[in-house]
Short mmCIF file of C-alpha atoms (C1' of nucleotides) in Angstrom, two decimals:
data_model
loop_
_atom_site.label_atom_id
_atom_site.label_comp_id
_atom_site.label_asym_id
_atom_site.label_seq_id
_atom_site.Cartn_x
_atom_site.Cartn_y
_atom_site.Cartn_z
CA MET A 66 91.19 77.76 101.59
CA THR A 67 94.74 78.98 101.26
CA GLU A 68 94.02 82.71 101.52
CA ASP A 69 93.29 83.42 105.14
CA ILE A 70 95.40 86.46 105.85
CA ASN A 71 93.56 89.75 106.00
CA PRO A 72 95.82 92.58 104.94
CA SER A 73 95.48 95.93 106.67
CA VAL A 74 94.56 98.93 104.55
CA PRO A 75 98.04 100.46 105.01
CA THR A 76 99.54 97.19 103.75
CA LEU A 77 97.25 97.22 100.69
CA ARG A 78 98.30 100.77 99.95
CA ARG A 79 101.98 99.86 100.12
CA LEU A 80 101.77 96.85 97.83
CA PRO A 81 101.69 98.97 94.63
CA LEU A 82 104.88 100.68 95.76
CA TYR A 83 106.62 97.35 96.15
CA LEU A 84 105.26 96.26 92.78
CA HIS A 85 106.58 99.36 91.05
CA LEU A 86 110.04 98.99 92.60
CA LEU A 87 110.22 95.29 91.84
CA LYS A 88 109.33 95.78 88.18
CA GLU A 89 112.06 98.35 87.93
CA MET A 90 114.61 96.05 89.53
CA GLU A 91 113.55 93.21 87.27
CA SER A 92 113.99 95.36 84.19
CA GLN A 93 117.53 96.01 85.40
CA GLY A 94 118.23 92.30 85.45
CA VAL A 95 118.03 91.78 89.22
CA PHE A 96 116.24 88.59 90.26
CA TYR A 97 116.52 88.50 94.05
CA ILE A 98 116.00 91.31 96.51
CA SER A 99 116.12 91.37 100.30
CA SER A 100 113.65 93.12 102.59
CA THR A 101 116.57 95.22 103.80
CA LEU A 102 117.21 96.62 100.33
CA ILE A 103 113.51 97.17 99.57
CA ALA A 104 113.18 99.02 102.85
CA LYS A 105 116.13 101.23 102.05
CA GLN A 106 114.75 102.14 98.63
CA LEU A 107 111.26 102.92 99.90
CA LYS A 108 112.28 104.38 103.25
CA PHE A 109 110.39 101.73 105.18
CA GLU A 110 111.55 99.34 107.91
CA ALA A 111 112.73 95.91 106.76
CA ILE A 112 110.47 94.16 109.21
CA GLN A 113 107.50 96.03 107.81
CA VAL A 114 108.42 94.97 104.30
CA ARG A 115 108.55 91.33 105.38
CA LYS A 116 105.21 91.60 107.17
CA ASP A 117 103.60 93.27 104.17
CA LEU A 118 104.94 90.81 101.63
CA SER A 119 103.96 87.82 103.74
CA VAL A 120 100.27 88.48 103.02
CA THR A 121 100.85 87.48 99.41
CA GLY A 122 102.09 84.05 100.47
CA ILE A 123 105.58 84.61 99.04
CA ILE A 124 108.34 82.49 100.57
CA GLY A 125 111.68 84.24 100.82
CA ARG A 126 115.05 82.55 101.08
CA PRO A 127 117.29 83.35 104.03
CA LYS A 128 120.44 85.09 102.87
CA MET A 129 119.01 85.55 99.35
CA GLY A 130 115.83 87.51 99.86
CA TYR A 131 112.77 87.23 97.60
CA PRO A 132 112.64 86.00 94.00
CA ILE A 133 111.52 89.10 92.11
CA PRO A 134 109.52 87.58 89.24
CA GLU A 135 107.57 85.37 91.59
CA LEU A 136 107.00 88.19 94.06
CA ILE A 137 105.67 90.43 91.29
CA LYS A 138 103.25 87.71 90.29
CA LYS A 139 102.11 87.11 93.85
CA ILE A 140 101.46 90.79 94.52
CA GLN A 141 99.56 91.16 91.26
CA GLU A 142 97.42 88.16 92.07
CA PHE A 143 96.82 89.35 95.59
CA ILE A 144 95.50 92.76 94.61
CA ASN A 145 93.79 91.42 91.49
CA TRP A 146 96.04 93.29 89.08
CA ASP A 147 96.76 90.17 87.04
CA LYS A 148 93.38 90.47 85.36
CA THR A 149 91.90 93.10 83.08
CA MET A 150 89.18 95.13 84.75
CA ASN A 151 86.98 97.25 82.51
CA SER A 152 85.98 100.66 83.77
CA VAL A 153 84.30 103.84 82.56
CA ILE A 154 84.82 107.44 83.55
CA ILE A 155 81.90 109.72 84.20
CA GLY A 156 82.89 113.35 83.82
CA ALA A 157 85.14 114.19 80.88
CA GLY A 158 86.50 117.39 82.39
CA ALA A 159 90.04 118.12 83.43
CA LEU A 160 90.46 115.27 85.86
CA GLY A 161 88.56 112.73 83.78
CA SER A 162 90.62 113.54 80.70
CA ALA A 163 93.78 113.21 82.74
CA LEU A 164 92.87 109.77 83.96
CA LEU A 165 92.06 108.78 80.38
CA GLY A 166 95.58 109.78 79.40
CA TYR A 167 97.34 108.59 82.52
CA ASN A 168 99.81 105.81 81.86
CA GLY A 169 100.16 104.92 85.52
CA PHE A 170 97.40 102.35 85.15
CA GLU A 171 99.63 100.12 83.03
CA ASP A 172 100.69 98.13 86.07
CA SER A 173 97.20 97.58 87.32
CA GLY A 174 95.02 95.87 84.74
CA LEU A 175 92.52 98.73 84.84
CA LYS A 176 91.22 99.63 81.40
CA ILE A 177 89.14 102.75 80.96
CA ILE A 178 87.16 101.90 77.86
CA ALA A 179 84.84 104.89 77.57
CA ALA A 180 83.92 108.28 79.01
CA PHE A 181 80.53 109.79 79.73
CA ASP A 182 79.45 113.39 80.06
CA SER A 183 76.30 115.50 79.95
CA ASP A 184 77.83 118.33 77.91
CA PRO A 185 76.54 118.18 74.28
CA ASN A 186 79.82 119.71 73.12
CA LYS A 187 81.75 116.79 74.52
CA ILE A 188 79.35 113.99 73.64
CA GLY A 189 80.48 112.33 70.42
CA SER A 190 84.06 113.53 70.72
CA ILE A 191 87.10 111.37 71.33
CA ILE A 192 89.44 112.04 74.25
CA ARG A 193 92.74 110.21 74.42
CA GLY A 194 91.39 107.53 72.14
CA ARG A 195 88.15 106.91 74.02
CA HIS A 196 84.65 107.87 72.94
CA VAL A 197 82.64 110.28 75.04
CA TYR A 198 79.03 109.15 75.31
CA SER A 199 75.93 110.73 76.77
CA ILE A 200 75.22 109.91 80.39
CA ASN A 201 71.88 108.57 79.20
CA ASP A 202 73.74 105.70 77.55
CA LEU A 203 75.56 104.80 80.75
CA ASN A 204 73.23 102.10 81.96
CA ASP A 205 73.21 100.20 78.68
CA PHE A 206 76.94 100.48 78.22
CA ILE A 207 77.78 99.14 81.66
CA GLN A 208 75.57 96.13 81.30
CA LYS A 209 76.80 95.27 77.81
CA ASN A 210 80.53 95.72 78.38
CA ASN A 211 81.23 93.98 81.66
CA ILE A 212 82.18 97.17 83.46
CA LEU A 213 83.45 96.50 86.96
CA VAL A 214 84.50 99.99 88.01
CA GLY A 215 82.78 103.36 87.61
CA ILE A 216 85.14 106.30 88.03
CA ILE A 217 83.40 109.49 89.11
CA THR A 218 85.12 112.71 88.09
CA VAL A 219 82.12 115.04 87.81
CA PRO A 220 81.77 118.17 89.95
CA ALA A 221 80.92 117.31 93.55
CA GLU A 222 77.29 118.40 93.34
CA PHE A 223 76.52 115.79 90.67
CA ALA A 224 78.39 112.94 92.33
CA GLN A 225 75.43 111.39 94.14
CA ASN A 226 73.26 111.50 91.03
CA ILE A 227 75.93 109.70 88.98
CA CYS A 228 76.42 107.26 91.81
CA ASN A 229 72.72 106.40 91.74
CA ARG A 230 72.85 105.76 88.02
CA LEU A 231 75.86 103.49 88.45
CA VAL A 232 74.10 101.54 91.16
CA GLU A 233 71.03 101.16 88.97
CA ALA A 234 73.24 99.76 86.24
CA ASN A 235 74.51 97.16 88.70
CA ILE A 236 78.06 98.42 88.85
CA ARG A 237 80.28 96.47 91.23
CA SER A 238 82.54 99.25 92.46
CA ILE A 239 82.98 103.01 92.40
CA TRP A 240 86.18 105.02 92.44
CA ASN A 241 85.06 108.41 93.67
CA PHE A 242 87.33 111.40 92.94
CA THR A 243 84.95 113.96 94.46
CA PRO A 244 84.88 115.13 98.08
CA ARG A 245 81.30 113.89 98.52
CA VAL A 246 80.54 110.85 100.59
CA LEU A 247 78.23 108.68 98.53
CA GLU A 248 75.10 106.86 99.62
CA THR A 249 75.23 103.32 98.26
CA PRO A 250 73.84 99.87 99.01
CA GLU A 251 76.16 97.76 101.11
CA ASN A 252 77.25 95.42 98.34
CA ILE A 253 78.85 98.21 96.28
CA ILE A 254 82.55 98.77 96.88
CA VAL A 255 83.34 102.46 97.14
CA LYS A 256 86.83 103.93 97.27
CA ASN A 257 87.11 107.66 97.85
CA GLN A 258 90.10 109.32 96.26
CA ASP A 259 89.98 113.05 96.68
CA PRO A 260 93.54 114.28 96.08
CA ILE A 261 93.00 117.28 98.28
CA ARG A 262 93.05 115.16 101.40
CA GLY A 263 96.75 114.56 100.91
CA LEU A 264 97.30 118.27 100.47
CA ALA A 265 96.12 118.90 104.03
CA GLU A 266 98.96 116.74 105.31
CA LEU A 267 101.48 118.72 103.31
CA THR A 268 100.19 122.18 104.18
CA TYR A 269 99.88 121.38 107.87
CA ARG A 270 103.53 120.40 107.94
CA LEU A 271 104.44 123.55 106.04
CA LYS A 272 102.75 125.63 108.70
CA LYS A 273 104.31 123.71 111.54
CA ASN A 274 107.75 124.02 109.98
CA ASN A 275 107.28 127.71 109.70
CA ILE A 276 106.31 128.22 113.31
CA GLU A 277 109.17 126.23 114.77
CA MET B 203 102.06 128.17 123.21
CA THR B 204 98.44 127.48 122.44
CA GLU B 205 98.96 124.80 119.79
CA ASP B 206 100.15 121.72 121.56
CA ILE B 207 98.00 119.02 120.08
CA ASN B 208 99.60 116.82 117.48
CA PRO B 209 97.00 115.56 115.03
CA SER B 210 97.38 112.06 113.64
CA VAL B 211 97.75 111.65 109.90
CA PRO B 212 94.29 110.06 109.62
CA THR B 213 92.85 113.09 111.41
CA LEU B 214 94.63 115.46 109.03
CA ARG B 215 93.24 113.54 106.09
CA ARG B 216 89.70 113.79 107.44
CA LEU B 217 89.78 117.52 108.11
CA PRO B 218 89.22 118.46 104.45
CA LEU B 219 86.13 116.26 104.41
CA TYR B 220 84.69 118.12 107.39
CA LEU B 221 85.59 121.40 105.75
CA HIS B 222 83.83 120.50 102.55
CA LEU B 223 80.68 119.41 104.36
CA LEU B 224 80.65 122.45 106.62
CA LYS B 225 80.94 124.85 103.70
CA GLU B 226 78.02 123.13 102.08
CA MET B 227 75.91 123.35 105.21
CA GLU B 228 76.83 126.99 105.65
CA SER B 229 75.76 127.79 102.09
CA GLN B 230 72.43 126.22 102.95
CA GLY B 231 72.00 128.62 105.82
CA VAL B 232 72.79 126.23 108.67
CA PHE B 233 74.94 127.71 111.43
CA TYR B 234 75.24 124.99 114.04
CA ILE B 235 75.94 121.31 113.50
CA SER B 236 76.39 118.45 115.97
CA SER B 237 79.04 115.75 115.80
CA THR B 238 76.20 113.26 115.51
CA LEU B 239 74.96 114.82 112.29
CA ILE B 240 78.43 115.26 110.83
CA ALA B 241 79.14 111.61 111.57
CA LYS B 242 75.95 110.53 109.87
CA GLN B 243 76.71 112.53 106.74
CA LEU B 244 80.30 111.30 106.46
CA LYS B 245 79.71 107.77 107.75
CA PHE B 246 82.03 108.26 110.70
CA GLU B 247 81.49 107.78 114.43
CA ALA B 248 80.38 110.87 116.37
CA ILE B 249 83.12 110.39 118.93
CA GLN B 250 85.71 110.35 116.17
CA VAL B 251 84.33 113.59 114.78
CA ARG B 252 84.63 115.25 118.19
CA LYS B 253 88.17 113.95 118.65
CA ASP B 254 89.18 115.15 115.21
CA LEU B 255 87.65 118.59 115.55
CA SER B 256 89.15 119.12 119.00
CA VAL B 257 92.63 119.44 117.47
CA THR B 258 91.59 122.74 115.92
CA GLY B 259 90.76 124.18 119.33
CA ILE B 260 87.07 124.62 118.51
CA ILE B 261 84.72 124.76 121.49
CA GLY B 262 81.34 123.18 120.89
CA ARG B 263 78.19 123.90 122.82
CA PRO B 264 76.37 121.01 124.50
CA LYS B 265 72.97 120.50 122.97
CA MET B 266 73.81 122.88 120.08
CA GLY B 267 76.89 121.42 118.49
CA TYR B 268 79.58 123.47 116.74
CA PRO B 269 79.23 126.95 115.25
CA ILE B 270 79.84 126.33 111.54
CA PRO B 271 81.48 129.60 110.46
CA GLU B 272 83.92 129.48 113.34
CA LEU B 273 84.66 125.81 112.81
CA ILE B 274 85.40 126.41 109.13
CA LYS B 275 87.81 129.14 110.10
CA LYS B 276 89.52 126.99 112.71
CA ILE B 277 89.99 124.08 110.35
CA GLN B 278 91.34 126.34 107.63
CA GLU B 279 93.80 127.91 110.03
CA PHE B 280 94.83 124.56 111.40
CA ILE B 281 95.75 123.07 108.04
CA ASN B 282 97.05 126.38 106.71
CA TRP B 283 94.33 126.76 104.08
CA ASP B 284 93.54 130.30 105.13
CA LYS B 285 96.60 131.57 103.29
CA THR B 286 97.51 131.57 99.62
CA MET B 287 100.31 129.17 98.82
CA ASN B 288 101.98 129.50 95.45
CA SER B 289 102.94 126.35 93.61
CA VAL B 290 104.19 125.22 90.22
CA ILE B 291 103.59 122.03 88.31
CA ILE B 292 106.41 120.22 86.62
CA GLY B 293 105.15 117.99 83.83
CA ALA B 294 102.42 119.44 81.61
CA GLY B 295 101.09 116.07 80.47
CA ALA B 296 97.70 114.58 81.16
CA LEU B 297 97.87 114.67 84.93
CA GLY B 298 99.58 118.04 85.12
CA SER B 299 97.02 119.63 82.82
CA ALA B 300 94.24 118.14 84.90
CA LEU B 301 95.56 119.62 88.09
CA LEU B 302 95.88 122.99 86.33
CA GLY B 303 92.20 122.81 85.50
CA TYR B 304 91.02 121.18 88.69
CA ASN B 305 88.69 123.37 90.70
CA GLY B 306 88.95 121.25 93.81
CA PHE B 307 91.78 123.46 95.03
CA GLU B 308 89.43 126.36 95.61
CA ASP B 309 88.97 125.39 99.25
CA SER B 310 92.64 125.07 99.94
CA GLY B 311 94.50 128.27 99.17
CA LEU B 312 96.79 126.44 96.75
CA LYS B 313 97.48 128.45 93.61
CA ILE B 314 99.26 126.80 90.71
CA ILE B 315 100.79 129.78 88.99
CA ALA B 316 102.84 128.16 86.24
CA ALA B 317 103.74 124.88 84.56
CA PHE B 318 107.09 123.56 83.39
CA ASP B 319 107.96 120.97 80.79
CA SER B 320 110.89 119.84 78.69
CA ASP B 321 108.89 119.32 75.49
CA PRO B 322 109.61 122.19 73.04
CA ASN B 323 106.10 121.80 71.64
CA LYS B 324 104.61 122.59 75.02
CA ILE B 325 107.04 125.29 76.12
CA GLY B 326 105.54 128.70 75.40
CA SER B 327 101.98 127.42 75.25
CA ILE B 328 99.22 128.23 77.70
CA ILE B 329 97.32 125.47 79.49
CA ARG B 330 94.22 126.37 81.46
CA GLY B 331 95.38 129.93 81.74
CA ARG B 332 98.89 129.20 82.93
CA HIS B 333 102.14 129.58 80.95
CA VAL B 334 104.27 126.54 80.27
CA TYR B 335 107.94 127.34 80.73
CA SER B 336 111.11 125.41 80.04
CA ILE B 337 112.41 123.35 82.92
CA ASN B 338 115.61 125.35 82.62
CA ASP B 339 113.73 128.37 83.93
CA LEU B 340 112.48 126.49 86.98
CA ASN B 341 115.16 127.56 89.43
CA ASP B 342 114.80 131.28 88.65
CA PHE B 343 111.03 131.17 88.72
CA ILE B 344 110.80 129.47 92.10
CA GLN B 345 113.14 131.91 93.74
CA LYS B 346 111.46 134.98 92.26
CA ASN B 347 107.84 134.02 92.88
CA ASN B 348 107.77 132.73 96.43
CA ILE B 349 106.88 129.19 95.40
CA LEU B 350 106.21 126.97 98.39
CA VAL B 351 105.09 123.78 96.68
CA GLY B 352 106.49 121.92 93.68
CA ILE B 353 104.02 119.48 92.15
CA ILE B 354 105.69 116.65 90.25
CA THR B 355 103.62 115.11 87.46
CA VAL B 356 106.38 113.97 85.12
CA PRO B 357 106.83 110.30 84.14
CA ALA B 358 108.28 108.29 87.04
CA GLU B 359 111.76 107.96 85.55
CA PHE B 360 112.30 111.73 85.59
CA ALA B 361 110.89 112.30 89.06
CA GLN B 362 114.18 112.21 90.95
CA ASN B 363 115.83 114.58 88.49
CA ILE B 364 113.02 117.11 88.87
CA CYS B 365 113.12 116.66 92.60
CA ASN B 366 116.83 117.51 92.63
CA ARG B 367 116.18 120.68 90.66
CA LEU B 368 113.43 121.69 93.07
CA VAL B 369 115.71 121.12 96.03
CA GLU B 370 118.45 123.20 94.39
CA ALA B 371 115.94 126.00 93.97
CA ASN B 372 115.25 125.86 97.71
CA ILE B 373 111.67 124.65 97.41
CA ARG B 374 109.97 124.07 100.74
CA SER B 375 107.75 121.13 99.87
CA ILE B 376 107.04 118.61 97.12
CA TRP B 377 103.75 117.01 96.16
CA ASN B 378 104.81 113.91 94.29
CA PHE B 379 102.26 112.27 91.97
CA THR B 380 104.67 109.60 90.72
CA PRO B 381 105.21 106.16 92.24
CA ARG B 382 108.89 106.92 92.88
CA VAL B 383 110.16 107.50 96.38
CA LEU B 384 112.28 110.63 96.25
CA GLU B 385 115.66 111.26 97.84
CA THR B 386 115.56 114.63 99.56
CA PRO B 387 117.28 116.49 102.38
CA GLU B 388 115.45 116.21 105.69
CA ASN B 389 114.11 119.75 105.74
CA ILE B 390 112.03 119.28 102.57
CA ILE B 391 108.43 118.21 103.12
CA VAL B 392 107.43 115.48 100.70
CA LYS B 393 103.93 114.16 100.23
CA ASN B 394 103.48 111.19 97.92
CA GLN B 395 100.18 111.07 96.09
CA ASP B 396 100.12 108.24 93.62
CA PRO B 397 96.42 107.62 92.86
CA ILE B 398 97.10 104.02 92.01
CA ARG B 399 97.67 103.15 95.65
CA GLY B 400 93.98 103.66 96.34
CA LEU B 401 93.12 101.45 93.38
CA ALA B 402 94.78 98.49 95.10
CA GLU B 403 92.33 98.80 97.96
CA LEU B 404 89.40 98.77 95.56
CA THR B 405 90.58 95.89 93.40
CA TYR B 406 91.51 93.74 96.37
CA ARG B 407 88.00 94.08 97.70
CA LEU B 408 86.60 93.31 94.26
CA LYS B 409 88.53 90.06 94.22
CA LYS B 410 87.55 89.15 97.75
CA ASN B 411 83.90 89.87 97.02
CA ASN B 412 84.06 87.63 94.01
CA ILE B 413 85.52 84.68 95.88
CA GLU B 414 83.08 84.76 98.74
"C1'" DT C 118 63.59 120.60 134.06
"C1'" DA C 119 64.91 116.67 131.04
"C1'" DG C 120 67.58 115.25 127.58
"C1'" DA C 121 70.91 115.89 124.05
"C1'" DT C 122 75.48 116.97 123.34
"C1'" DT C 123 80.32 118.12 124.42
"C1'" DG C 124 84.94 116.92 125.96
"C1'" DT C 125 87.91 114.32 129.07
"C1'" DT C 126 89.83 110.14 130.76
"C1'" DA C 127 90.21 105.22 130.28
"C1'" DA C 128 89.77 100.91 127.57
"C1'" DT C 129 90.14 98.55 123.41
"C1'" DC C 130 91.70 97.50 119.08
"C1'" DG C 131 94.89 97.09 115.45
"C1'" DA C 132 99.25 98.26 113.19
"C1'" DT C 133 104.10 98.62 113.69
"C1'" DT C 134 108.27 97.24 115.72
"C1'" DA C 135 111.32 94.14 118.43
"C1'" DA C 136 113.29 89.73 119.62
"C1'" DC C 137 114.98 85.63 118.12
"C1'" DA C 138 114.99 80.81 116.41
"C1'" DA C 139 115.33 78.64 111.88
"C1'" DT C 140 117.68 78.48 107.62
"C1'" DC C 141 120.54 78.87 103.68
"C1'" DT D 152 131.33 77.50 108.71
"C1'" DA D 153 129.86 82.27 109.83
"C1'" DG D 154 126.79 85.58 108.99
"C1'" DA D 155 122.95 87.51 106.68
"C1'" DT D 156 118.27 87.00 106.11
"C1'" DT D 157 113.58 85.10 106.70
"C1'" DG D 158 109.34 84.47 109.30
"C1'" DT D 159 107.04 83.72 113.72
"C1'" DT D 160 105.69 85.14 118.22
"C1'" DA D 161 105.55 88.79 121.57
"C1'" DA D 162 105.86 93.70 122.91
"C1'" DT D 163 105.02 98.34 121.94
"C1'" DC D 164 102.88 102.13 120.10
"C1'" DG D 165 99.22 104.86 118.50
"C1'" DA D 166 94.50 105.43 116.80
"C1'" DT D 167 89.78 104.49 117.61
"C1'" DT D 168 86.09 103.66 120.60
"C1'" DA D 169 83.70 103.57 125.13
"C1'" DA D 170 82.24 105.52 129.47
"C1'" DC D 171 80.64 109.28 131.78
"C1'" DA D 172 80.69 113.80 134.20
"C1'" DA D 173 79.80 118.55 132.86
"C1'" DT D 174 76.86 121.65 130.51
"C1'" DC D 175 73.41 124.08 128.05
#
DNA sequence: TAGATTGTTAATCGATTAACAATC
DNA sequence: TAGATTGTTAATCGATTAACAATC
């Protein structure tokens, strides 16, 4: 086996930032970049950049830095963004609709191919080019369309119920945008992504700034 | 000074999860909860729960646990969610509209009172009850309406430009939903919140699961 | 009372940072 | 070549976890 390095979660979370920067640099016609310059752009430490990038197996060249096209490829492979992953959204409300229209997924290989909702007014409609189906069709759809990721954007109180349905349909992973912690079998990958958690960081610092 | 404890970032990010759970318990008529039970619900360790909660200054009672109403209040005070904070959104696209309609902010005291965009078709419209103004009116609006937080949901390539305008208007903090790292003066609080960073964690584990 | 729970102090674990030889 | 940069190994820093006395 070549892949032996276990990246830390912070490293995994930084890799998309590198990827985004590198694609930008590449589009500007730059083909080598040093850890020093990456660090400056992203406000990291150069040594941290080198440590992070090393997990992908990239080999840099002293004095030159890292070859950008190759590094992009290595990062994409490492976090599995070089492949298309089909997903569905459950909950076609504000947040669900936003994710359907969000172009930030371009870099990632994630395709949201349908939405599901329980509201009869929404079922049958098309949001941002994707059909909205009844939640009752969820199980069938997942099994027939090779859906790897279920994205939960329903109100918190329905999150566990939707989760159960996804598990029944043999989903592989769940991206949970609600503040509920979900009960799942061990083999299901769950990533919680409640944006409000980041807000606490910001507002705490606002308060602290104000006091001092 | 009573507040001497510096919470770690992970602790700050967990506090909203406790808050959410506690509010739920309270609405069910429960008034005391132990760290053991909180840990079980959130899949944490009890000792971690106690460590986290201690930053708020809460005093628990052996055998009983923590008084829920008081703990809710302490957490809210600690992360500054007991006060209303006015904010504006810049970028009334998919993500911006979603945040305008998102009811997850109820717990937090954050009020989004207006949106701004550069698209003449959007300017003058109303999205989820909030007016969309021209970006040219941003500076005036911020200064006149005690805006503490600027939420950036424009496409990445415009993020720095919007950031500069916010800084000019003497904004106190920026919640940045783009993958760009912003250049700001030191006194501005910036919180980056690109949802795609969490996706990397999920997709990496998907890949790893598949290989093994 | 006995036993569950808190909260403090110490130990462990893991991530970041530093030092520096190797290299182009 | 000289000097900038990589990548490895070690040191530091900080967060999590463990141990346990105090308490209800």
